[in-house]
Coordinates of C-alpha atoms and ligand atoms in Angstrom, one line a residue:
X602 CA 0.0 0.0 0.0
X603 CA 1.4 3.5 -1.1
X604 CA 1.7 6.0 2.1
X605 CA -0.2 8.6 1.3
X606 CA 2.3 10.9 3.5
X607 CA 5.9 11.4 3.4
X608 CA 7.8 12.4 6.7
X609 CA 11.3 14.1 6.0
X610 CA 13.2 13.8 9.9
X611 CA 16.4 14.8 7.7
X612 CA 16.2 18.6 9.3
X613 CA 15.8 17.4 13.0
X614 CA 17.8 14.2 13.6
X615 CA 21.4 16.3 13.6
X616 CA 19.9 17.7 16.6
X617 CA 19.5 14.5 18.6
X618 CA 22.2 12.0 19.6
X619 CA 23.0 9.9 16.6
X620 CA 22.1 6.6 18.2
X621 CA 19.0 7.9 20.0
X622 CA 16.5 7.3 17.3
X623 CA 17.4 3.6 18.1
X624 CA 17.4 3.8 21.4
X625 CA 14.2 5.1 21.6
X626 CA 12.3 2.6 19.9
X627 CA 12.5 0.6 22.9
X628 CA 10.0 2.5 24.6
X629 CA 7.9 3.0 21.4
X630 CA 7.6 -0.4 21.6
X631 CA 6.6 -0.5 24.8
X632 CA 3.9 2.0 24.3
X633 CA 2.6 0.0 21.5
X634 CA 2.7 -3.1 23.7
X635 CA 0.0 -0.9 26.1
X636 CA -2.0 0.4 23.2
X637 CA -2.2 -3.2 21.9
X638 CA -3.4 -4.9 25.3
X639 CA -5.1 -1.6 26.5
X640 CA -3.5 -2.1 29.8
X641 CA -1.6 1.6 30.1
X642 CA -3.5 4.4 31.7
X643 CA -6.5 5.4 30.3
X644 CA -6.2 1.9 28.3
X645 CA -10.6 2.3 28.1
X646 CA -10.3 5.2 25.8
X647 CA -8.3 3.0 22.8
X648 CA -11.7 2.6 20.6
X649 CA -10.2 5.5 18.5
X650 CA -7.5 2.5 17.3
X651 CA -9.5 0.2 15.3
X652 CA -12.5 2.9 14.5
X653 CA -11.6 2.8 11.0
X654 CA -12.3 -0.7 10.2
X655 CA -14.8 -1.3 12.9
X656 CA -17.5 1.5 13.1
X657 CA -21.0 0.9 13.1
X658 CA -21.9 0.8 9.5
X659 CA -25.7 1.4 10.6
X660 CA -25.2 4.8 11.9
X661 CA -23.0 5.7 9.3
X662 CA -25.9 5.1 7.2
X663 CA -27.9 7.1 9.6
X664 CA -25.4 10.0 9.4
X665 CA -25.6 10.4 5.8
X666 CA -29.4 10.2 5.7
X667 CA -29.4 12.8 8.6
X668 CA -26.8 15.1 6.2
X669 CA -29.1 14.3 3.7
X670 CA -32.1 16.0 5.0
X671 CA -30.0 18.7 7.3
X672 CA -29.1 20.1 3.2
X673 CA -32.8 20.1 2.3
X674 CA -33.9 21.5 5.0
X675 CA -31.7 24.4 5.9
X676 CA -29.2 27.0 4.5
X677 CA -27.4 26.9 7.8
X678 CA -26.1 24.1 10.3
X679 CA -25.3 25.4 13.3
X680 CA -22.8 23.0 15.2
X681 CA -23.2 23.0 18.6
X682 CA -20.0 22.3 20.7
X683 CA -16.6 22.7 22.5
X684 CA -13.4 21.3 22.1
X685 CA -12.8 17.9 21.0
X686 CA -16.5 17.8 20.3
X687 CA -16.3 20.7 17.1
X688 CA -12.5 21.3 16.5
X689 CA -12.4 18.0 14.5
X690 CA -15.5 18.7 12.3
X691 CA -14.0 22.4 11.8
X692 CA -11.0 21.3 10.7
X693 CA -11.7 18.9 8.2
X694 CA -14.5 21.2 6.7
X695 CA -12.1 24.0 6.5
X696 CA -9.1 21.9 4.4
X697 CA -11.3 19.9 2.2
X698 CA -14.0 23.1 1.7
X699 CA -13.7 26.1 -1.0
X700 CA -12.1 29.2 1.2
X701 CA -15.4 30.7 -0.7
X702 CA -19.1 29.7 -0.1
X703 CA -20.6 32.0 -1.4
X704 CA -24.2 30.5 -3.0
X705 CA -23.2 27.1 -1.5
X706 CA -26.3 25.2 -0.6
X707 CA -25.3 24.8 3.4
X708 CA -23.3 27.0 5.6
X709 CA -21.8 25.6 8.7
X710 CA -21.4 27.8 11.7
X711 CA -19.7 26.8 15.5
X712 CA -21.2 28.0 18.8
X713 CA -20.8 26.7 22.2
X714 CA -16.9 27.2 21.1
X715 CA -16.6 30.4 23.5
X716 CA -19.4 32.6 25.9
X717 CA -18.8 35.9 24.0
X718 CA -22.3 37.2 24.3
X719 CA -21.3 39.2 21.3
X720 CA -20.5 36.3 19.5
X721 CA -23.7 34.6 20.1
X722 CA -26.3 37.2 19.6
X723 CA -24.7 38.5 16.3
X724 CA -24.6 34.4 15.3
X725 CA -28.5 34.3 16.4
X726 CA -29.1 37.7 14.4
X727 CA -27.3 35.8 11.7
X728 CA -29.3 32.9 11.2
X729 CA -32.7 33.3 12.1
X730 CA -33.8 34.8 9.0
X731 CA -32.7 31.9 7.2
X732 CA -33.7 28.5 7.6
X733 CA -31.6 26.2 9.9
X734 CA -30.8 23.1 11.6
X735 CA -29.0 22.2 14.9
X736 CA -26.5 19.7 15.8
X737 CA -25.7 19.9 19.5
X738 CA -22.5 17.7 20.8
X739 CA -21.7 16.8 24.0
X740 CA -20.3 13.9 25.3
X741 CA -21.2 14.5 29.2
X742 CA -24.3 16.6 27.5
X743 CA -23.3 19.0 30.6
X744 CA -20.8 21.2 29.2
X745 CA -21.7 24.8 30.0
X746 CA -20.5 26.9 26.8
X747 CA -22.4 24.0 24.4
X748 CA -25.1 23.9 26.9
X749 CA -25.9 28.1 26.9
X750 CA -25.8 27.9 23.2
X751 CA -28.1 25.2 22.8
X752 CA -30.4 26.6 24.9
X753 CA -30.3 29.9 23.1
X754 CA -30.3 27.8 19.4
X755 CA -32.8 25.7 20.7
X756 CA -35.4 29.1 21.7
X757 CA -34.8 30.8 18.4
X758 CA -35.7 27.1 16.8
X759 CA -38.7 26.8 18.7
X760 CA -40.2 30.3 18.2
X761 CA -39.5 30.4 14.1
X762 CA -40.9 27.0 13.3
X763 CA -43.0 26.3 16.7
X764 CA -42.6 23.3 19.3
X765 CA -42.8 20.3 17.0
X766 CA -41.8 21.3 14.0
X767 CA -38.2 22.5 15.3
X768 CA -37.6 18.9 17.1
X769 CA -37.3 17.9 13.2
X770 CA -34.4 20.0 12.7
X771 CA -32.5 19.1 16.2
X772 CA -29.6 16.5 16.0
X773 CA -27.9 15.4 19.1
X774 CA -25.0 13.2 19.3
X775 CA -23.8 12.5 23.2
X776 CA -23.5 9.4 25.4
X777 CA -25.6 6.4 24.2
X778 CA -27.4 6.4 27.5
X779 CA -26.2 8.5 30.1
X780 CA -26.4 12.4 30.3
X781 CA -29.0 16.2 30.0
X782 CA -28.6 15.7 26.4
X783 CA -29.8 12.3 26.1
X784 CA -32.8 12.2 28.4
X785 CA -33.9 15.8 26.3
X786 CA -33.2 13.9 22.9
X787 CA -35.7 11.0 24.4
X788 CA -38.0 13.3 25.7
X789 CA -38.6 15.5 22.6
X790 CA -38.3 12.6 20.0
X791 CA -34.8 13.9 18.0
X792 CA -32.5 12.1 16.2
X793 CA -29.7 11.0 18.1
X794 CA -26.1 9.7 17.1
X795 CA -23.8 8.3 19.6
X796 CA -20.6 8.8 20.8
X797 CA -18.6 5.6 21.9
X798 CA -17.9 5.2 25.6
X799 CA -14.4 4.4 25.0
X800 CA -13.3 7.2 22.6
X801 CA -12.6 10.8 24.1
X802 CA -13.6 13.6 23.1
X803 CA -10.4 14.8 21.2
X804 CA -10.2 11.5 19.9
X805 CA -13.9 11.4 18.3
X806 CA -13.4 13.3 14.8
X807 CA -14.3 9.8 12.8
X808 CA -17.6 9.0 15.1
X809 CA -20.8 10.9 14.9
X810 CA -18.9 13.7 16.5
X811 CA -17.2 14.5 13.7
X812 CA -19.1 12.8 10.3
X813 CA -22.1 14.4 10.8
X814 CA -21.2 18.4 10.2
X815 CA -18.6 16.7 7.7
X816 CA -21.2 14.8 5.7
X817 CA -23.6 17.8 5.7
X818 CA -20.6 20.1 4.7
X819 CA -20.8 17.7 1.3
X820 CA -17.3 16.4 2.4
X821 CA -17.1 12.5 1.2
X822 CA -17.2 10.7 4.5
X823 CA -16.1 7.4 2.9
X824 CA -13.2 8.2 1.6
X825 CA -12.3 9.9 4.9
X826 CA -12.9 6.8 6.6
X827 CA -11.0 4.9 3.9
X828 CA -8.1 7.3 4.5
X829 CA -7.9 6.7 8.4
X830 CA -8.3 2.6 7.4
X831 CA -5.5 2.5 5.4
X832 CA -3.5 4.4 7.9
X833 CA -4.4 2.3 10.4
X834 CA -3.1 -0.8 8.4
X835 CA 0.2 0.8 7.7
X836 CA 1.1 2.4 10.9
X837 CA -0.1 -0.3 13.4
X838 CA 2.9 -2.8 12.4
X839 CA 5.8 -3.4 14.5
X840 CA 8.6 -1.9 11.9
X841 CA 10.6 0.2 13.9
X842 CA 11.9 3.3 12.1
X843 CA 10.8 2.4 8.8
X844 CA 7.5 3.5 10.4
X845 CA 6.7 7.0 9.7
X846 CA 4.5 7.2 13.2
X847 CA 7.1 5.7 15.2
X848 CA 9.7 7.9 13.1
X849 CA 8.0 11.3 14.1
X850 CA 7.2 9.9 18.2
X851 CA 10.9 9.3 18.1
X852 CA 12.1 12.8 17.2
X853 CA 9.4 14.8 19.0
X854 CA 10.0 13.2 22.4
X855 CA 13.9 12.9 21.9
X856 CA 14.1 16.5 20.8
X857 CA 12.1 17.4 23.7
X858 CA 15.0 16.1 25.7
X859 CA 16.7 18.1 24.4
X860 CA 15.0 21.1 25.5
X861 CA 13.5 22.1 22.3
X862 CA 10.0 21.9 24.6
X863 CA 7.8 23.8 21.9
X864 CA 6.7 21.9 18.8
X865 CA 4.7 24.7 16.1
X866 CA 3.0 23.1 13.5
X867 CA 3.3 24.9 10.1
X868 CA 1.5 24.9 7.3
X869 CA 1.7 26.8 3.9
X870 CA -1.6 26.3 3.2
X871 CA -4.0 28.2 5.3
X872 CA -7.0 25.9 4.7
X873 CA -5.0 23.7 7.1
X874 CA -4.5 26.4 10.1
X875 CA -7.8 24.7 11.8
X876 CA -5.8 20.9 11.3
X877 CA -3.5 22.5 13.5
X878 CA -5.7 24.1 16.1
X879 CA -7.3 20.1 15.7
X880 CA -3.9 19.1 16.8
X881 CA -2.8 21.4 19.2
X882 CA -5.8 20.3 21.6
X883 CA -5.1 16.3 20.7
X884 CA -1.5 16.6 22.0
X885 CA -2.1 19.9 24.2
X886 CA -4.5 18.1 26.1
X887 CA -3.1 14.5 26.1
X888 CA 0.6 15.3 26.9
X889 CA 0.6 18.5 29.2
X890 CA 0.3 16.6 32.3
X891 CA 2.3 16.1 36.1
X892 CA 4.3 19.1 35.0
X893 CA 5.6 17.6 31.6
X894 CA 4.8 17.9 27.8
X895 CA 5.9 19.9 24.9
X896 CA 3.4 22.9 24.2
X897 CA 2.4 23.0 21.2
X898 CA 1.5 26.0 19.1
X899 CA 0.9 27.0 15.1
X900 CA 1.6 29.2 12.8
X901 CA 0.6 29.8 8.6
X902 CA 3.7 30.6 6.5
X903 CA 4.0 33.0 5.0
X904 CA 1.6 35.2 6.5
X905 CA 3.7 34.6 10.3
X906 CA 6.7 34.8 8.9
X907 CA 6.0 38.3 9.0
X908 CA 5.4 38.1 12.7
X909 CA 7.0 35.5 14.6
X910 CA 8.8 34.7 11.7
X911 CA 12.1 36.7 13.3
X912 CA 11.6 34.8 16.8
X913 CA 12.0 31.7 15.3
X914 CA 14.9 32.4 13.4
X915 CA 16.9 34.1 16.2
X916 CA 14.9 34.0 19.3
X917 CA 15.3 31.9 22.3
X918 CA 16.3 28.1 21.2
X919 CA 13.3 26.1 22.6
X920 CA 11.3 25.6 19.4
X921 CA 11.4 23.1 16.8
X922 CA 9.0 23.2 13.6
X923 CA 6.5 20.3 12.2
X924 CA 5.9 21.5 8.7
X925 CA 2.6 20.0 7.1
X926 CA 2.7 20.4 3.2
X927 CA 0.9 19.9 0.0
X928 CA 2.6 18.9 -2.8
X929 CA 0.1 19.4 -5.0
X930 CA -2.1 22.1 -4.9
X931 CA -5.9 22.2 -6.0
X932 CA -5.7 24.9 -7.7
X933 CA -2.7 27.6 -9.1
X934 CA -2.2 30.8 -11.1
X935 CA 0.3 31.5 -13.6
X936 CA 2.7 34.7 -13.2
X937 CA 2.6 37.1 -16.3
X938 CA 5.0 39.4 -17.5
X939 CA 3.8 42.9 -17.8
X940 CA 5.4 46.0 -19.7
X941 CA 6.7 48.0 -17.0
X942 CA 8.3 46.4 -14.3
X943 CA 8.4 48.6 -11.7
X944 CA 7.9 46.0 -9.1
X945 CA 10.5 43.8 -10.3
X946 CA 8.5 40.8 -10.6
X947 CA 9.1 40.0 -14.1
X948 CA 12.1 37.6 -13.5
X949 CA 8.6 35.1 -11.9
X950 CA 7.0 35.2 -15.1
X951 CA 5.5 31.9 -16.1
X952 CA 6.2 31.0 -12.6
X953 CA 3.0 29.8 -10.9
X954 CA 2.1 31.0 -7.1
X955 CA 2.7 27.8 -6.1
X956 CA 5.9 27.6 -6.7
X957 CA 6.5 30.5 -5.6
X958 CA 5.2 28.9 -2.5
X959 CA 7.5 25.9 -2.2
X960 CA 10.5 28.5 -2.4
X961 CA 9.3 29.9 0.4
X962 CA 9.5 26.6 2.2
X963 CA 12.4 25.6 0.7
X964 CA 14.2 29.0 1.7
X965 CA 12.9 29.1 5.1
X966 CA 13.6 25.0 5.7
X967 CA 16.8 26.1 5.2
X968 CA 17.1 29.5 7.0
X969 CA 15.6 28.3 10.5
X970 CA 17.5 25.1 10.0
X971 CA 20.9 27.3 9.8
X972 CA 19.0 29.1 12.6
X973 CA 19.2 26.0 14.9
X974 CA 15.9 25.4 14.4
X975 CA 15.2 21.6 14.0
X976 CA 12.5 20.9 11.2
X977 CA 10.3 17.9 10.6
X978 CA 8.5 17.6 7.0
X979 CA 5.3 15.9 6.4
X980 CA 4.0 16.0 3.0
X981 CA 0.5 15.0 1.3
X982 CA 0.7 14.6 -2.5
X983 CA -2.8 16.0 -2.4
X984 CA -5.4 17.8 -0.2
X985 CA -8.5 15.1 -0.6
X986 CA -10.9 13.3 1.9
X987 CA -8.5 10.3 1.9
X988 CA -5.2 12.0 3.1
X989 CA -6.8 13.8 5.6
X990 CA -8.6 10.8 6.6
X991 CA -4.9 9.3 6.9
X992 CA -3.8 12.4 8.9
X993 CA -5.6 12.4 11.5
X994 CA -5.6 8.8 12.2
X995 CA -1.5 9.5 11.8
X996 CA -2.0 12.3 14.3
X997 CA -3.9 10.2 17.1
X998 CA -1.9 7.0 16.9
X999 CA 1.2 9.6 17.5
X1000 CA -0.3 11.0 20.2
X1001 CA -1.5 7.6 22.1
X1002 CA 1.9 6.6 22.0
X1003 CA 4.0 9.9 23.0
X1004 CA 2.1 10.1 25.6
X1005 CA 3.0 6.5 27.0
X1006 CA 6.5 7.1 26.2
X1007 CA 5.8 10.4 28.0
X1008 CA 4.8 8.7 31.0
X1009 CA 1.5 10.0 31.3
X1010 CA -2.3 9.1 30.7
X1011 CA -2.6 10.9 27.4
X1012 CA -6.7 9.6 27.3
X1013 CA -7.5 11.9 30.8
X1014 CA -7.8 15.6 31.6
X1015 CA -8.0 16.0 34.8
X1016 CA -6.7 19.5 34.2
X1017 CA -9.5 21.6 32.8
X1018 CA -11.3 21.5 35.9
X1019 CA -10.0 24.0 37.6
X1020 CA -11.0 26.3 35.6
X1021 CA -15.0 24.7 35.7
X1022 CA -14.7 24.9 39.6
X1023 CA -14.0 28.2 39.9
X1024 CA -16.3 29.6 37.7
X1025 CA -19.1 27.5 38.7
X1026 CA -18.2 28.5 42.4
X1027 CA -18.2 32.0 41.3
X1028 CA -21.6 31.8 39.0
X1029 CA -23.1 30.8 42.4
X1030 CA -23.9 27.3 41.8
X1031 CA -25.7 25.3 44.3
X1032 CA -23.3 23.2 46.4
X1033 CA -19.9 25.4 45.4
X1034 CA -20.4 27.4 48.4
X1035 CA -17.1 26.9 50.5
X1036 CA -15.5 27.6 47.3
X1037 CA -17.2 30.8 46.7
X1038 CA -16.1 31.9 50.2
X1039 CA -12.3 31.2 49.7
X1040 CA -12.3 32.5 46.1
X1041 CA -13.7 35.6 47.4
X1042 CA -11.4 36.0 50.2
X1043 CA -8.6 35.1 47.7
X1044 CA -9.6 37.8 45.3
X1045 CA -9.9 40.9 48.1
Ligands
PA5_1187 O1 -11.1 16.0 24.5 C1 -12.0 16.1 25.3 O2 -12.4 15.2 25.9 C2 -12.6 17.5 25.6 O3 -12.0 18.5 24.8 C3 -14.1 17.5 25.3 O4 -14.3 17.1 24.0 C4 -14.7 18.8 25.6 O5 -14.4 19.2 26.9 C5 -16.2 18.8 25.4 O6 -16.8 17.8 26.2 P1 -18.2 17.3 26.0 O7 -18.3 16.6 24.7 O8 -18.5 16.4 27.1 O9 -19.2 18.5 26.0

């Protein structure tokens, strides 16, 4: 089978020990070894590994019916959710969609992402003269920020088509049994998807989660299926190095060593920025744990070169690059000559932009490379339903086993409730009353 991605370490590995990358694959191994008997932490959270060949072929069926209808019925889908339950949805429909909708038969907006009242109000101004759908999704079905904007969705539903009418333009996908959201879906009669009790949320772009708003964004869900299949065949052998998932945990972790503790994911294409906010939460969330993890950021090249294009090159040494490329772009436009060449841009005559483009990456490569910067290359021939299908499988099946080799439980996240606490403490919530009184004190 022909890997539909290429992974260049050649930029990176002079960084590391030469007999590290070796060394390493020890405790790759190792991690695979808990991956394959799901006895490493979080070891219930593995359904994500053999997704691609086992989902439920019924509610697939379901979920391209339910796209089906969701594009007859409305102009607008709003998608209902927050982190892993929207960024994976957002990401694909933003690489494999036009940049331009304009006249498109369905528009996709996110709420639930954020509590900006702004945000929301000039969203609900936005669509309630058109005709829409909902598709709320939450795992717990208790988030607050999806749960405010359902509730708001939900209203504005209810008063422009009436009570029963709006329940036929409600989709909920959540727990198959437990949860607000579920017992609401029973009690009002909507369609329901399901997502599995042993894939997390960042983890759940190839369930319901994520193939619903992809199907009814007119993105071919079986060839993204197809795509995360054949990348599950290839990458889930024991080959060592000649495995590009093992290849890439291997230089990330090793360089991390190393103190390079920031990985930015670049990409030259900005229909792949959102793939990138995608992965920052899959490894963000999985690996930045007991004090450890690299934090990963992004950036689009060449518009940040132009900003934090001079930090990289000569800034503080802690960074190391994970370029994401396409090698053939959809679409391209010729350079002409013109008379006058007052902007000195005749020597790119019958040069197209995208070549233009690949200089770029070429000449920077090279530049943060001198610059000490160590750069890891991934590219995809093309930008189609199949490779990013195979990237994000690529992506998760890296991060399950970084974050065993990490040491930590990269399925949990224990962390992001802090945050909940507090403001639920603050909000007054019944039962966060001791909380209140220390916050309070704590705060003058
Ligand atoms: O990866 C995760 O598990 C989280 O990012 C969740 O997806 C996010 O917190 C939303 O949770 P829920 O789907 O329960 O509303």
């Amino acid at each position: 089978m022909e890997n539909a991605i290429k992974l260049n370490i050649d930029y990176a590995s002079e960084f590391v020990a030469q007999d590290s990358l070796m060394a390493i694959l020890k405790e790759i191994n190792a991690a695979k070894r808990l991956i394959d008997a799901k006895t490493g932490a979080g070891g219930e959270f593995l359904g994500w590994v053999d997704l691609p060949r086992d989902y439920d072929r019924e509610e697939f069926k379901r979920i391209q019916l339910a796209a089906k209808k969701i594009r007859k019925q409305a102009r607008i889908l709003v998608v209902i959710g927050i982190g892993g339950s929207y960024l994976g949805a957002k990401a694909v429909l933003d690489a494999l969609s036009p940049y331009y909708h304009k006249g498109r038969r369905l528009e996709i907006v996110f709420a639930g992402q954020n509590m900006s009242a702004t945000y929301l109000r000039e969203l609900s101004e936005y669509v309630k003269t058109k005709d829409f759908a909902i598709n709320v999704i939450s795992k717990s079905g208790t988030t607050t920020e999806p749960a405010i904007a359902f509730r708001i969705f939900k209203k504005l539903l209810e008063e422009k088509y009436g009570l029963e009418a709006a329940k036929e333009r409600i989709y909920v996908t959540t727990d198959k049994t437990k949860g607000a959201l579920r017992v609401l879906a029973a009690q009002n009669g909507y369609e329901t998807f399901v997502v599995p009790d042993d894939i997390g949320g960042r983890y759940s772009v190839l369930t319901a989660v994520g193939l619903l708003p992809i199907a009814a964004g007119g993105i071919n869900i079986r060839d993204l299926m197809k795509g995360a299949a054949e990348a599950r065949s290839i990458y889930r052998k024991n080959n060592g190095l000649e495995n590009n998932v093992h290849k890439y945990v291997a230089i990330r972790n090793l360089l991390y060593r190393k103190g390079y503790a920031v990985e930015m994911q670049v990409t030259y294409e900005p229909k792949l920025a959102t793939l990138a906010e995608w992965w920052k939460q899959l490894f963000g969330e999985s690996e930045g744990k007991d004090g450890q993890g690299l934090f990963v950021a992004s950036a689009t090249f060449s518009t940040d070169l132009h900003s934090l294009g001079q930090y990289i090159q000569e800034g503080k040494k802690i960074l190391f690059e994970s370029v994401v490329r396409i090698e053939n772009p959809e679409r391209d436009i010729v350079l002409e000559k013109e008379g006058s060449d007052l902007d000195g841009l005749n020597y790119l005559a019958g040069k197209t932009v995208s070549e233009v483009n690949d200089q770029a990456f070429l000449g920077t490569l090279l530049a943060h490379h001198e610059g000490q910067v160590p750069n890891v290359v991934f590219t995809l021939s093309e930008l189609d339903a199949k490779s990013v299908g195979h990237l994000l499988y690529f992506f998760e099946y890296a991060c399950g086993l970084s974050g065993y080799v990490l040491g930590i439980n990269p399925f949990n996240q224990p962390g992001v409730e802090a945050y909940k606490q507090n403001m639920f403490a603050l909000l007054g919530k019944p039962g966060y009353e001791n909380l209140r009184a220390k916050l309070q004190k704590k705060n003058g």
